[in-house]
Coordinates of C-alpha atoms in Angstrom, one line a residue:
Chain A
M1 CA -23.3 -11.2 -6.4
N2 CA -19.8 -13.2 -6.2
K3 CA -19.9 -16.9 -6.9
T4 CA -19.0 -19.8 -4.5
T5 CA -16.2 -21.8 -6.1
F6 CA -15.2 -25.6 -5.0
T7 CA -12.6 -27.9 -4.9
E8 CA -13.0 -31.4 -4.3
D9 CA -10.0 -33.4 -2.4
L10 CA -11.1 -37.1 -2.5
E11 CA -7.8 -38.0 -1.2
N12 CA -8.2 -36.2 1.9
N13 CA -11.9 -36.6 1.8
Q14 CA -12.5 -32.7 1.6
L15 CA -14.9 -30.4 0.1
I16 CA -13.5 -27.0 0.0
A17 CA -15.7 -24.0 -0.8
V18 CA -14.7 -20.3 -1.7
R19 CA -16.2 -17.4 -1.3
R20 CA -15.7 -13.7 -1.6
F21 CA -17.7 -11.0 0.2
N22 CA -17.9 -7.3 0.0
A23 CA -17.3 -6.6 3.6
S24 CA -14.8 -6.2 5.8
V25 CA -13.1 -9.1 7.8
E26 CA -14.7 -7.7 11.2
K27 CA -18.1 -7.7 9.8
V28 CA -17.9 -11.5 8.3
W29 CA -16.7 -12.3 11.6
K30 CA -19.7 -11.1 13.4
A31 CA -21.8 -12.9 10.7
W32 CA -20.3 -16.1 12.5
S33 CA -19.9 -15.5 15.9
D34 CA -23.6 -13.4 16.5
P35 CA -25.9 -15.9 16.9
D36 CA -28.7 -13.4 16.2
I37 CA -27.1 -13.1 12.4
L38 CA -25.8 -16.6 12.1
C39 CA -29.7 -17.9 12.3
H40 CA -30.1 -15.6 9.7
W41 CA -28.0 -17.4 7.0
W42 CA -27.1 -21.1 8.2
A43 CA -30.0 -22.5 6.8
P44 CA -30.8 -23.3 3.3
Q45 CA -34.4 -21.5 2.3
P46 CA -37.2 -22.8 3.0
Y47 CA -35.5 -24.4 6.5
T48 CA -35.4 -21.7 9.0
C49 CA -32.8 -21.7 12.0
K50 CA -33.2 -22.1 15.7
I51 CA -30.1 -21.5 17.8
D52 CA -30.8 -23.4 21.4
F53 CA -26.9 -22.4 22.7
M54 CA -24.3 -20.5 21.9
E55 CA -20.7 -20.1 23.6
F56 CA -18.8 -18.7 20.9
K57 CA -14.7 -19.8 22.2
V58 CA -12.9 -22.5 22.1
G59 CA -13.9 -25.5 24.3
G60 CA -17.4 -23.7 23.6
H61 CA -20.3 -25.0 21.6
W62 CA -23.5 -24.4 19.7
I63 CA -26.4 -26.5 19.3
Y64 CA -29.0 -25.4 16.3
N65 CA -32.1 -26.6 15.0
M66 CA -33.2 -26.5 11.5
I67 CA -36.9 -26.4 11.1
G68 CA -38.5 -27.9 7.7
P69 CA -41.3 -26.4 6.4
E70 CA -43.7 -29.4 8.0
G71 CA -42.4 -28.5 11.2
D72 CA -39.7 -31.4 11.0
I73 CA -36.5 -30.3 13.1
H74 CA -33.1 -31.5 12.7
R75 CA -30.4 -31.1 15.2
G76 CA -26.9 -30.4 15.1
R77 CA -23.7 -29.5 17.1
M78 CA -20.6 -28.1 16.6
D79 CA -18.0 -28.0 19.1
F80 CA -15.7 -25.3 18.6
L81 CA -11.6 -27.2 18.7
E82 CA -9.7 -23.8 17.4
M83 CA -10.2 -20.4 16.7
Q84 CA -8.4 -17.2 16.1
E85 CA -10.3 -14.1 15.9
F86 CA -10.7 -12.4 12.2
K87 CA -8.9 -15.6 11.0
S88 CA -10.0 -19.0 11.5
I89 CA -12.2 -21.4 13.5
T90 CA -12.1 -25.0 13.5
A91 CA -15.2 -27.1 14.7
E92 CA -16.4 -30.8 14.8
D93 CA -19.7 -30.5 13.5
Y94 CA -22.7 -33.6 14.2
F95 CA -25.9 -34.4 14.3
C96 CA -27.5 -34.3 18.1
N97 CA -30.5 -34.8 20.4
E98 CA -32.4 -32.8 22.4
K99 CA -29.8 -33.0 25.0
G100 CA -26.7 -32.2 22.9
E101 CA -25.5 -35.6 22.7
K102 CA -24.4 -37.1 19.0
A103 CA -27.1 -39.2 17.6
G104 CA -27.9 -40.7 14.3
E105 CA -25.3 -42.9 12.2
I106 CA -23.2 -40.4 10.6
P107 CA -20.0 -39.6 11.9
P108 CA -18.9 -36.0 12.8
M109 CA -17.7 -33.8 10.2
Q110 CA -14.5 -31.6 10.8
L111 CA -15.1 -28.1 9.4
T112 CA -12.3 -25.4 9.0
V113 CA -13.3 -21.9 8.0
T114 CA -10.8 -18.9 7.3
F115 CA -10.8 -15.5 7.2
E116 CA -8.5 -13.3 4.5
E117 CA -9.0 -9.7 4.5
E118 CA -8.5 -8.4 0.6
G119 CA -8.7 -4.7 0.3
S120 CA -12.5 -3.8 1.2
S121 CA -13.5 -7.4 0.9
T122 CA -13.1 -10.8 2.7
I123 CA -12.4 -13.9 1.2
V124 CA -13.8 -16.9 3.3
T125 CA -12.9 -20.7 3.1
S126 CA -14.7 -23.2 4.6
I127 CA -13.3 -26.7 4.4
T128 CA -15.7 -29.6 5.4
T129 CA -13.5 -33.3 6.2
F130 CA -15.6 -36.3 6.3
A131 CA -14.5 -39.1 8.5
S132 CA -14.0 -41.4 5.2
A133 CA -15.2 -41.8 2.2
E134 CA -18.0 -44.3 3.0
A135 CA -18.9 -41.7 5.7
L136 CA -19.4 -39.1 2.5
K137 CA -21.5 -41.7 0.8
Q138 CA -24.1 -42.0 3.7
M139 CA -24.4 -38.4 4.1
A140 CA -24.7 -38.1 0.2
E141 CA -27.2 -41.1 0.3
M142 CA -29.5 -39.0 3.0
G143 CA -32.3 -41.4 2.4
A144 CA -30.9 -43.9 4.6
V145 CA -30.7 -41.2 7.1
E146 CA -33.9 -40.2 9.0
G147 CA -35.0 -36.6 9.1
W148 CA -32.5 -35.5 6.3
E149 CA -34.3 -37.1 3.2
L150 CA -36.6 -33.9 3.0
A151 CA -33.6 -31.7 3.1
M152 CA -31.7 -33.5 0.6
N153 CA -35.0 -33.6 -1.9
Q154 CA -35.2 -30.1 -1.6
L155 CA -31.7 -29.4 -2.2
E156 CA -31.9 -31.7 -4.9
G157 CA -34.8 -30.0 -6.3
L158 CA -32.9 -26.7 -6.5
L159 CA -30.2 -28.3 -8.8
N160 CA -32.5 -28.6 -11.3
Chain B
M1 CA -22.1 -63.7 0.9
E2 CA -19.9 -61.8 -1.5
Q3 CA -18.7 -58.1 -1.1
R4 CA -20.5 -55.3 -2.8
R5 CA -17.8 -53.8 -4.9
D6 CA -18.3 -49.8 -5.8
I7 CA -16.5 -46.9 -6.3
F8 CA -16.7 -45.9 -2.4
Q9 CA -14.9 -49.3 -1.6
A10 CA -12.5 -48.4 -4.1
I11 CA -11.3 -44.9 -2.4
A12 CA -11.8 -46.2 0.8
D13 CA -8.6 -47.1 1.1
P14 CA -5.4 -44.6 1.1
T15 CA -3.0 -46.4 -1.4
R16 CA -6.0 -47.5 -4.4
R17 CA -6.7 -43.6 -3.9
E18 CA -3.1 -42.6 -4.8
I19 CA -3.1 -45.2 -7.1
L20 CA -6.0 -43.6 -8.8
S21 CA -4.6 -40.0 -8.7
T22 CA -1.1 -41.3 -10.5
L23 CA -3.3 -43.0 -13.3
I24 CA -5.0 -39.7 -13.9
E25 CA -1.8 -38.3 -15.1
E26 CA -1.3 -41.4 -17.7
P27 CA -1.8 -45.3 -17.9
K28 CA 0.9 -47.2 -16.2
N29 CA 1.8 -50.8 -16.1
L30 CA 2.0 -52.8 -12.6
N31 CA 5.8 -52.4 -12.6
T32 CA 5.9 -48.6 -12.9
L33 CA 2.9 -48.5 -10.5
A34 CA 4.9 -51.3 -7.9
E35 CA 7.7 -48.9 -8.3
Q36 CA 5.9 -46.3 -7.0
F37 CA 4.8 -47.2 -4.2
A38 CA 6.5 -48.5 -0.7
I39 CA 4.5 -51.6 -0.9
S40 CA 5.2 -55.4 -2.7
R41 CA 4.2 -56.0 -6.4
Q42 CA 1.6 -58.6 -4.7
G43 CA 0.1 -55.8 -2.9
V44 CA -0.1 -53.4 -6.0
S45 CA -1.7 -56.4 -7.7
L46 CA -4.4 -56.5 -5.0
H47 CA -5.4 -53.1 -4.9
V48 CA -5.2 -53.0 -9.0
K49 CA -7.4 -55.8 -8.9
V50 CA -10.1 -54.4 -6.3
L51 CA -9.9 -51.3 -8.7
E52 CA -10.8 -53.2 -11.8
E53 CA -13.7 -55.2 -9.9
C54 CA -14.9 -51.8 -8.7
D55 CA -14.9 -50.7 -12.4
M56 CA -12.7 -47.9 -11.4
I57 CA -10.1 -49.2 -14.1
S58 CA -9.5 -51.1 -17.1
I59 CA -6.6 -53.5 -18.2
S60 CA -5.0 -53.2 -21.5
K61 CA -2.5 -55.9 -22.6
E62 CA 0.3 -54.6 -24.6
G63 CA 2.5 -57.5 -25.5
R64 CA 3.4 -58.8 -22.2
E65 CA 2.4 -55.5 -20.4
R66 CA -0.6 -55.1 -18.6
Y67 CA -1.7 -51.0 -18.6
C68 CA -4.2 -50.0 -15.8
H69 CA -6.3 -47.4 -17.3
I70 CA -8.8 -45.1 -15.3
K71 CA -12.3 -44.3 -16.2
P72 CA -12.4 -40.8 -15.6
E73 CA -16.6 -41.0 -15.7
K74 CA -16.5 -43.3 -12.3
L75 CA -14.7 -40.5 -10.7
L76 CA -17.1 -38.0 -11.7
E77 CA -19.6 -40.3 -10.1
I78 CA -17.9 -39.4 -6.7
I79 CA -18.0 -36.0 -7.2
E80 CA -21.7 -35.8 -8.2
W81 CA -22.3 -37.2 -4.6
L82 CA -20.9 -34.0 -3.5
E83 CA -23.4 -31.6 -4.8
P84 CA -26.2 -31.5 -1.9
F85 CA -23.2 -30.0 -0.1
K86 CA -22.2 -27.8 -2.6
Q87 CA -25.7 -26.7 -3.0
L88 CA -25.7 -26.0 0.9
W89 CA -23.0 -23.6 1.0
R90 CA -23.9 -21.9 -1.8
D91 CA -27.0 -21.2 -0.3
R92 CA -25.4 -20.4 3.0
F93 CA -23.0 -17.9 1.3
D94 CA -25.8 -16.4 -0.7
Q95 CA -27.9 -15.5 2.4
L96 CA -24.6 -14.3 4.2
D97 CA -23.9 -11.9 1.1
D98 CA -27.2 -10.5 1.4
L99 CA -27.4 -10.2 5.2
L100 CA -24.0 -8.5 5.2
K101 CA -25.5 -5.5 2.9
H102 CA -27.8 -5.0 5.5
I103 CA -25.3 -5.1 8.7
K104 CA -24.2 -2.1 10.0

């Protein structure tokens, strides 16, 4: 299995993740654009993902639920700002309530994903931009944020 | 109430981030720093003072000069904050990798 490599760009409040997939760009793109596939990899185990709404186009958005083993639900939304088929997606990512409205204390993050075909594989780069160093800290502390404590404890558990 | 000084306050300001970046290369004195930035020497001094109070840098005296040294272990602390996000993307990409093998 290929590895995910990371770069921290503290000057720009960015975390950059790069991963090579042994699949064509069309196939990788489908895994992002088709909600039936997306819902199978978006939530980290043991969370499951349920997609309420998906309109994969500029100006569109998707609303997803990450459901924990205890039945706890964390709702997120992504608004698609820019898109170039098989090349890139730029979106605003934030927590939302059941109506799809911004919720919680954490400012939205910007996510840019690029896809590059290289031979028979595809290199995916995801760039998460946090609103500020303070927002990053908030996100990282998580304990202060309703609902996310569990997810983060679980993620920390995976590290050990 | 006294303001809490921590690493995130240190990097909240763009000029302070730039000062830290340039100190990663080598320790510098105030004059050298002031020449590098388009703000006054007093402005640079103030940022340096905040960085020192946040424990991001130490200042040593050599003759009449005061040199600013970065504390690399403090930068590492910031990078550790990012670990949960890295794990999230690692998990997602691992799951995606598995899934791609099964998609026609």
